[in-house]
Tab-separated table of C-alpha atoms and ligand atoms in Angstrom:
chain	number	residue	atom	x	y	z
A	1	MET	CA	62.066	166.841	80.870
A	2	ALA	CA	64.445	165.154	83.309
A	3	ASN	CA	62.599	162.558	85.360
A	4	GLY	CA	63.562	159.746	87.737
A	5	ILE	CA	65.643	159.221	90.869
A	6	CYS	CA	68.603	157.194	89.687
A	7	VAL	CA	70.809	155.139	92.019
A	8	TYR	CA	74.357	154.147	91.086
A	9	ALA	CA	74.553	150.414	91.816
A	10	GLU	CA	78.141	150.010	92.988
A	11	SER	CA	79.297	146.426	92.665
A	12	TYR	CA	82.397	144.350	93.242
A	13	LYS	CA	83.187	141.165	91.344
A	14	GLY	CA	79.589	140.709	90.159
A	15	LYS	CA	77.993	141.378	93.570
A	16	LEU	CA	75.923	144.428	94.516
A	17	GLU	CA	77.555	146.430	97.325
A	18	PRO	CA	75.297	146.650	100.454
A	19	VAL	CA	75.339	150.472	100.293
A	20	ALA	CA	73.080	150.291	97.202
A	21	ALA	CA	70.191	149.137	99.437
A	22	GLU	CA	70.683	152.287	101.540
A	23	LEU	CA	70.516	154.510	98.462
A	24	VAL	CA	67.291	152.809	97.374
A	25	SER	CA	65.848	153.690	100.823
A	26	ALA	CA	66.874	157.323	100.300
A	27	ALA	CA	65.314	157.275	96.809
A	28	LYS	CA	62.067	155.857	98.210
A	29	GLU	CA	61.922	158.703	100.748
A	30	LEU	CA	62.316	161.270	97.940
A	31	LYS	CA	59.740	159.472	95.805
A	32	LYS	CA	57.092	159.902	98.518
A	33	THR	CA	56.983	163.604	97.532
A	34	THR	CA	58.167	163.757	93.927
A	35	GLY	CA	56.399	160.581	92.745
A	36	GLU	CA	59.267	159.861	90.332
A	37	LYS	CA	60.333	156.370	89.285
A	38	ILE	CA	63.283	154.781	91.038
A	39	GLN	CA	65.977	153.825	88.566
A	40	ALA	CA	69.394	152.221	88.831
A	41	ILE	CA	72.426	152.058	86.593
A	42	VAL	CA	74.669	149.018	86.481
A	43	LEU	CA	77.981	148.748	84.704
A	44	ALA	CA	79.922	145.552	85.272
A	45	GLU	CA	81.461	142.524	83.615
A	46	ASP	CA	78.738	140.263	84.991
A	47	THR	CA	75.465	142.156	85.497
A	48	ASP	CA	72.943	139.320	86.082
A	49	GLY	CA	73.264	138.908	89.873
A	50	ILE	CA	73.415	142.669	90.410
A	51	ILE	CA	70.232	143.232	88.399
A	52	ALA	CA	68.413	140.451	90.291
A	53	ASP	CA	69.348	142.051	93.626
A	54	LEU	CA	68.225	145.532	92.500
A	55	ASP	CA	64.925	144.080	91.361
A	56	LYS	CA	64.376	142.598	94.841
A	57	LEU	CA	65.002	146.032	96.382
A	58	GLY	CA	62.050	147.450	94.435
A	59	VAL	CA	63.971	149.440	91.796
A	60	GLU	CA	61.515	150.094	88.964
A	61	GLU	CA	63.834	150.673	86.006
A	62	ILE	CA	67.292	149.116	85.691
A	63	TYR	CA	69.681	150.277	82.972
A	64	ALA	CA	72.752	148.145	82.359
A	65	VAL	CA	75.946	148.036	80.344
A	66	LYS	CA	77.878	144.772	80.104
A	67	ALA	CA	81.474	145.901	80.275
A	68	GLY	CA	82.936	142.794	78.646
A	69	ARG	CA	85.857	142.778	81.088
A	70	ASP	CA	86.623	143.475	84.746
A	71	CYS	CA	86.783	147.273	84.773
A	72	SER	CA	87.015	147.842	88.543
A	73	GLN	CA	89.172	150.882	89.379
A	74	GLN	CA	89.200	151.938	85.696
A	75	ASP	CA	87.355	155.119	86.570
A	76	ASP	CA	88.454	157.027	83.454
A	77	ALA	CA	86.783	154.533	81.087
A	78	VAL	CA	83.830	153.749	83.366
A	79	SER	CA	82.934	157.423	83.934
A	80	LYS	CA	82.759	158.000	80.182
A	81	ALA	CA	80.292	155.138	79.721
A	82	ILE	CA	78.207	156.219	82.744
A	83	ALA	CA	77.969	159.778	81.416
A	84	GLU	CA	76.586	158.329	78.165
A	85	MET	CA	74.087	156.209	80.113
A	86	LEU	CA	72.847	159.226	82.070
A	87	LYS	CA	72.417	161.272	78.878
A	88	LYS	CA	70.070	158.571	77.586
A	89	ILE	CA	68.154	158.041	80.853
A	90	ASP	CA	67.896	161.770	81.680
A	91	PRO	CA	67.081	161.397	85.419
A	92	SER	CA	66.374	164.466	87.550
A	93	SER	CA	68.733	163.212	90.259
A	94	VAL	CA	71.504	160.673	90.775
A	95	LEU	CA	72.266	159.166	94.200
A	96	ILE	CA	75.818	157.873	94.518
A	97	PRO	CA	77.504	156.159	97.484
A	98	ALA	CA	80.149	158.387	99.102
A	99	THR	CA	82.702	155.613	98.714
A	100	PRO	CA	86.118	155.987	97.072
A	101	GLU	CA	84.664	154.477	93.879
A	102	GLY	CA	81.525	156.642	93.876
A	103	ARG	CA	83.511	159.830	94.457
A	104	SER	CA	86.146	159.068	91.871
A	105	ILE	CA	83.805	157.999	89.064
A	106	PHE	CA	81.158	160.667	89.518
A	107	SER	CA	83.466	163.660	89.880
A	108	ARG	CA	84.558	162.686	86.357
A	109	VAL	CA	80.943	162.131	85.248
A	110	ALA	CA	79.996	165.598	86.562
A	111	MET	CA	82.741	167.156	84.428
A	112	LYS	CA	81.568	165.278	81.338
A	113	LEU	CA	77.909	166.262	81.864
A	114	GLY	CA	78.762	169.840	82.858
A	115	CYS	CA	76.690	169.554	86.041
A	116	GLY	CA	77.507	169.892	89.730
A	117	MET	CA	77.967	167.237	92.367
A	118	THR	CA	77.480	167.537	96.119
A	119	ALA	CA	79.850	165.305	98.057
A	120	ASP	CA	79.139	163.438	101.268
A	121	CYS	CA	75.476	164.234	102.043
A	122	THR	CA	74.111	163.019	105.359
A	123	GLU	CA	70.508	163.830	104.461
A	124	VAL	CA	68.548	164.476	101.266
A	125	LEU	CA	65.153	166.189	101.421
A	126	VAL	CA	62.692	167.467	98.841
A	127	GLY	CA	62.050	171.200	98.421
A	128	THR	CA	59.180	172.680	96.403
A	129	ARG	CA	59.461	175.746	94.153
A	130	GLU	CA	56.663	178.322	93.759
A	131	ASP	CA	55.674	176.722	90.422
A	132	GLY	CA	55.152	173.374	92.185
A	133	SER	CA	58.293	171.703	90.797
A	134	TYR	CA	60.646	169.852	93.112
A	135	TYR	CA	64.344	170.031	93.882
A	136	ILE	CA	66.578	168.191	96.318
A	137	ARG	CA	67.950	169.840	99.438
A	138	GLN	CA	71.367	168.238	99.857
A	139	ASN	CA	72.452	168.542	103.494
A	140	LYS	CA	76.053	167.928	104.450
A	141	PRO	CA	78.663	168.889	107.021
A	142	SER	CA	81.112	171.478	105.774
A	143	PHE	CA	83.941	173.855	106.742
A	144	GLY	CA	85.977	171.243	108.572
A	145	GLU	CA	82.779	169.427	109.658
A	146	ASN	CA	81.874	172.399	111.884
A	147	VAL	CA	78.650	173.588	110.227
A	148	PHE	CA	75.828	171.981	108.286
A	149	VAL	CA	75.041	173.409	104.878
A	150	THR	CA	72.200	172.835	102.440
A	151	ILE	CA	73.212	172.711	98.796
A	152	ILE	CA	70.704	173.133	95.991
A	153	THR	CA	71.645	172.388	92.387
A	154	ARG	CA	71.159	175.414	90.133
A	155	ASP	CA	68.593	175.159	87.349
A	156	GLY	CA	70.273	174.205	84.102
A	157	TYR	CA	72.925	172.068	85.803
A	158	TYR	CA	70.863	168.882	86.028
A	159	PRO	CA	70.940	166.042	86.899
A	160	GLN	CA	71.221	166.884	90.583
A	161	MET	CA	74.075	164.580	91.589
A	162	MET	CA	75.044	163.822	95.149
A	163	THR	CA	77.111	161.280	97.020
A	164	ILE	CA	75.495	159.977	100.227
A	165	ARG	CA	77.526	158.834	103.205
A	166	PRO	CA	77.239	155.064	103.817
A	167	GLY	CA	75.295	154.172	106.952
A	168	VAL	CA	72.967	157.175	107.173
A	169	TYR	CA	69.963	155.454	105.569
A	170	ALA	CA	68.758	152.067	106.793
A	171	PRO	CA	69.009	149.497	103.976
A	172	GLN	CA	65.867	148.798	101.975
A	173	GLU	CA	64.481	145.355	102.758
A	174	GLU	CA	64.252	142.797	99.973
A	175	SER	CA	60.991	141.564	98.468
A	176	ALA	CA	60.171	138.907	95.870
A	177	GLY	CA	61.049	141.215	92.959
A	178	GLY	CA	60.094	140.469	89.366
A	179	GLN	CA	58.646	143.929	88.687
A	180	ALA	CA	61.587	145.889	87.295
A	181	LYS	CA	61.872	147.006	83.669
A	182	ILE	CA	65.383	146.062	82.514
A	183	GLU	CA	67.143	147.682	79.565
A	184	TYR	CA	70.645	146.971	78.267
A	185	PHE	CA	72.479	149.731	76.411
A	186	ASP	CA	74.374	147.528	73.954
A	187	ASP	CA	75.561	150.562	71.988
A	188	ILE	CA	77.527	151.927	74.962
A	189	LYS	CA	81.009	150.393	75.227
A	190	VAL	CA	83.565	150.720	78.000
A	191	GLY	CA	86.624	152.040	76.188
A	192	ASP	CA	90.290	151.547	76.964
A	193	SER	CA	91.584	152.701	80.353
A	194	LYS	CA	94.899	154.256	81.231
A	195	ILE	CA	94.640	152.701	84.703
A	196	GLU	CA	96.308	149.360	85.340
A	197	ILE	CA	95.900	147.440	88.622
A	198	ILE	CA	99.280	146.157	89.751
A	199	GLU	CA	98.363	144.860	93.210
A	200	GLU	CA	95.340	144.835	95.540
A	201	ALA	CA	95.758	145.159	99.328
A	202	ALA	CA	93.230	145.345	102.167
A	203	ALA	CA	92.908	148.798	103.758
A	204	GLU	CA	93.983	149.245	107.364
A	205	ASN	CA	91.500	150.709	109.833
A	206	GLU	CA	88.698	150.093	107.430
A	207	THR	CA	85.335	151.589	108.379
A	208	GLY	CA	83.431	148.402	107.511
A	209	SER	CA	84.507	146.801	110.777
A	210	ILE	CA	82.430	149.267	112.791
A	211	LEU	CA	79.535	149.686	110.335
A	212	GLY	CA	78.881	145.944	110.350
A	213	ALA	CA	79.621	145.275	114.059
A	214	GLU	CA	76.852	143.853	116.250
A	215	VAL	CA	78.494	145.227	119.405
A	216	VAL	CA	80.102	148.670	119.508
A	217	VAL	CA	81.997	150.099	122.474
A	218	VAL	CA	82.052	153.897	122.336
A	219	GLY	CA	84.578	156.060	124.131
A	220	GLY	CA	84.174	159.763	124.900
A	221	ARG	CA	86.363	162.438	126.432
A	222	GLY	CA	86.125	160.653	129.802
A	223	VAL	CA	88.243	157.857	128.336
A	224	LEU	CA	91.132	160.223	127.590
A	225	GLU	CA	92.338	160.279	131.201
A	226	ASP	CA	95.034	157.926	132.576
A	227	ASP	CA	95.068	154.463	131.049
A	228	ASN	CA	91.293	154.438	130.462
A	229	PHE	CA	91.615	153.869	126.714
A	230	ALA	CA	93.737	150.764	127.258
A	231	LEU	CA	91.009	149.435	129.589
A	232	LEU	CA	88.381	150.235	126.971
A	233	GLU	CA	90.334	148.297	124.339
A	234	LYS	CA	90.589	145.259	126.642
A	235	PHE	CA	86.879	145.490	127.369
A	236	ALA	CA	86.032	145.710	123.645
A	237	GLU	CA	88.168	142.653	122.969
A	238	LYS	CA	86.463	140.708	125.755
A	239	VAL	CA	82.924	141.485	124.557
A	240	GLY	CA	83.879	141.111	120.868
A	241	GLY	CA	83.002	144.696	120.037
A	242	ALA	CA	84.331	147.291	117.587
A	243	ILE	CA	85.553	150.606	119.007
A	244	GLY	CA	83.903	153.881	118.060
A	245	GLY	CA	84.204	157.299	119.621
A	246	THR	CA	83.177	160.906	119.881
A	247	ARG	CA	84.861	163.835	118.199
A	248	PRO	CA	87.248	164.586	121.114
A	249	MET	CA	88.586	161.027	120.719
A	250	VAL	CA	89.370	161.766	117.073
A	251	ASP	CA	90.786	165.227	117.820
A	252	SER	CA	93.160	163.674	120.342
A	253	GLU	CA	94.112	161.019	117.738
A	254	MET	CA	92.991	158.173	119.996
A	255	ILE	CA	90.853	156.756	117.169
A	256	PRO	CA	90.836	157.482	113.419
A	257	PHE	CA	88.189	159.779	111.922
A	258	ASN	CA	86.534	156.843	110.172
A	259	HIS	CA	85.514	155.528	113.617
A	260	GLN	CA	83.865	158.788	114.757
A	261	ILE	CA	80.157	158.392	115.394
A	262	GLY	CA	77.688	161.181	114.852
A	263	GLN	CA	76.333	163.718	112.414
A	264	THR	CA	79.707	164.330	110.825
A	265	GLY	CA	80.920	160.784	111.337
A	266	LEU	CA	79.258	157.410	110.969
A	267	THR	CA	75.676	156.390	111.595
A	268	ILE	CA	75.656	152.917	113.119
A	269	ARG	CA	72.894	150.448	113.975
A	270	PRO	CA	74.515	147.783	116.186
A	271	LYS	CA	72.540	145.360	118.334
A	272	ILE	CA	74.362	146.540	121.458
A	273	CYS	CA	76.164	149.805	122.178
A	274	ILE	CA	78.007	150.500	125.428
A	275	SER	CA	79.281	154.038	125.830
A	276	PHE	CA	81.836	155.265	128.379
A	277	GLY	CA	82.442	158.895	129.307
A	278	VAL	CA	80.208	160.344	126.587
A	279	SER	CA	78.078	163.393	127.483
A	280	GLY	CA	75.393	162.795	124.826
A	281	ALA	CA	75.629	165.868	122.565
A	282	ILE	CA	73.038	165.639	119.784
A	283	GLN	CA	75.758	165.794	117.116
A	284	HIS	CA	77.005	162.480	118.529
A	285	THR	CA	73.761	160.700	119.454
A	286	GLU	CA	72.269	161.293	115.969
A	287	GLY	CA	74.713	158.686	114.738
A	288	ILE	CA	73.766	156.013	117.239
A	289	LYS	CA	70.144	156.515	118.241
A	290	ASP	CA	68.855	153.432	116.360
A	291	THR	CA	70.871	151.004	118.504
A	292	LYS	CA	68.723	148.136	119.808
A	293	LEU	CA	70.228	148.042	123.320
A	294	PHE	CA	72.127	151.063	124.614
A	295	VAL	CA	74.024	151.174	127.931
A	296	ALA	CA	75.804	154.363	129.050
A	297	VAL	CA	78.364	154.886	131.817
A	298	ASN	CA	78.938	158.437	133.074
A	299	THR	CA	79.885	160.078	136.382
A	300	ASP	CA	77.306	162.826	135.843
A	301	GLU	CA	73.824	161.646	136.845
A	302	ASP	CA	72.301	164.394	134.689
A	303	ALA	CA	74.263	163.539	131.529
A	304	ALA	CA	72.196	163.917	128.333
A	305	ILE	CA	73.341	160.465	127.170
A	306	TYR	CA	70.821	158.921	129.595
A	307	GLY	CA	68.086	160.440	127.417
A	308	VAL	CA	68.947	158.020	124.593
A	309	ALA	CA	70.325	155.078	126.636
A	310	ASP	CA	68.140	152.143	127.732
A	311	TYR	CA	70.268	151.630	130.862
A	312	GLY	CA	72.485	154.151	132.625
A	313	ILE	CA	75.262	153.458	135.120
A	314	THR	CA	76.309	156.519	137.123
A	315	ALA	CA	79.877	155.628	138.041
A	316	ASP	CA	83.515	156.206	137.189
A	317	LEU	CA	84.190	154.319	133.954
A	318	LYS	CA	87.561	153.153	135.291
A	319	ASP	CA	85.857	151.319	138.181
A	320	VAL	CA	83.263	149.757	135.879
A	321	LEU	CA	85.872	148.564	133.362
A	322	GLU	CA	88.322	147.276	135.981
A	323	ASN	CA	85.583	145.374	137.805
A	324	TYR	CA	84.330	143.794	134.585
A	325	LEU	CA	87.814	142.830	133.437
A	326	LYS	CA	88.417	141.032	136.765
A	327	LEU	CA	85.455	138.697	136.093
B	401	FAD	C1	78.700	170.871	113.475
B	401	FAD	C2	79.181	169.932	114.534
B	401	FAD	C3	79.279	168.590	114.229
B	401	FAD	C4	79.700	167.684	115.208
B	401	FAD	N1	79.770	166.351	114.873
B	401	FAD	C5	80.090	165.461	115.833
B	401	FAD	C6	80.100	164.055	115.548
B	401	FAD	O1	79.857	163.610	114.425
B	401	FAD	N2	80.416	163.212	116.557
B	401	FAD	C7	80.707	163.642	117.828
B	401	FAD	O2	80.968	162.816	118.691
B	401	FAD	N3	80.724	164.958	118.100
B	401	FAD	C8	80.430	165.868	117.151
B	401	FAD	N4	80.449	167.194	117.471
B	401	FAD	C9	80.922	167.589	118.810
B	401	FAD	C10	79.787	167.466	119.861
B	401	FAD	O3	79.015	168.644	119.884
B	401	FAD	C11	80.349	167.235	121.277
B	401	FAD	O4	81.254	168.269	121.581
B	401	FAD	C12	81.054	165.891	121.458
B	401	FAD	O5	80.233	164.826	121.008
B	401	FAD	C13	81.370	165.690	122.927
B	401	FAD	O6	82.132	164.526	123.086
B	401	FAD	P1	82.236	163.780	124.486
B	401	FAD	O7	80.869	163.356	124.940
B	401	FAD	O8	83.268	162.727	124.321
B	401	FAD	O9	82.862	164.885	125.434
B	401	FAD	P2	82.223	165.768	126.581
B	401	FAD	O10	81.018	166.485	126.091
B	401	FAD	O11	83.327	166.592	127.145
B	401	FAD	O12	81.725	164.719	127.657
B	401	FAD	C14	82.555	163.922	128.427
B	401	FAD	C15	81.665	163.150	129.407
B	401	FAD	O13	82.455	162.204	130.078
B	401	FAD	C16	82.016	162.132	131.436
B	401	FAD	N5	83.168	161.652	132.194
B	401	FAD	C17	84.342	162.266	132.415
B	401	FAD	N6	85.164	161.473	133.130
B	401	FAD	C18	84.478	160.318	133.357
B	401	FAD	C19	84.793	159.114	134.035
B	401	FAD	N7	85.993	158.922	134.623
B	401	FAD	N8	83.856	158.140	134.089
B	401	FAD	C20	82.641	158.305	133.512
B	401	FAD	N9	82.282	159.421	132.862
B	401	FAD	C21	83.203	160.424	132.782
B	401	FAD	C22	81.601	163.555	131.778
B	401	FAD	O14	80.668	163.557	132.845
B	401	FAD	C23	80.999	164.019	130.466
B	401	FAD	O15	79.594	163.797	130.425
B	401	FAD	C24	80.050	168.126	116.509
B	401	FAD	C25	79.952	169.488	116.806
B	401	FAD	C26	79.535	170.374	115.839
B	401	FAD	C27	79.441	171.839	116.186
């Protein structure tokens, strides 16, 4: 019978991607109810460092394939080998980062295994059937990010596979390690790929800049008036912060979608967040409530944002920004 919560350990040039630590946190939450082992699969040219890092995160069983070559972006060949790994491991669920790599590889894996895959979950919870067995409730925004849906994998279509949005789970902290059972599948080979990398280029507007920022300056609808956004940009530059925003900022194309904060956007954990002209709707504050120091500026003294902020300034954001920029 399928057993185990299996994490896909995404890596780049022999290094574990930070999102893997978030997936291990999600797996540990699920394990509290299901009691299943936490597993990880690794497929890379150089697996040693990746395995050592997974061990420190408390993964109990690590299954690895040494690819024998750099196979990054070769999703056709990699997905075939991963499908073979999963057939051998037979986990009940697979947690995958909702990154371009995770989505591309595992949509192919799902086809090969004849199972489903839920994309872009923002929460995974355990449900219990009448017979006492468990399943995963895969919550995600849907229909143009306007409603939340819960997806449940049908019996007979296991493993339950789901991609999880980076940032929604806090990363698992490292420990000394040394406890994991490690198994190499030497009989699984990464075959030839039809994909050839011609050139690599850094992405513009990449989300990482806001996910990793210690200071985030958030703009809401109040910033849309006059030249307020230009002031906000100057302010962000002065304090060394990344710019995030609410949905109206994205709808008005002031910021890209990958800088929207909230339930259907990013979940961020900066040291300092300063928000301007944001009302504090729960769909937004869910993505920012774990900020260490939160300052909010709003003209409305009853704004809901003050419920999550540590300090509130009831004032016109234009005055606050102009005064600060004069300093
Ligand atoms: C299913 C669903 C998912 C959603 N997901 C998200 C999400 O991920 N992220 C998100 O942000 N939203 C999301 N929303 C939308 C959310 O409900 C709110 O509508 C949105 O967050 C409001 O954005 P806002 O605070 O910028 O605008 P408003 O609610 O219009 O607030 C603007 C605020 O600015 C203040 N203000 C105006 N002018 C000034 C000024 N000159 N100086 C100071 N303050 C001023 C006003 O007093 C007001 O409080 C979602 C909605 C749904 C239904």
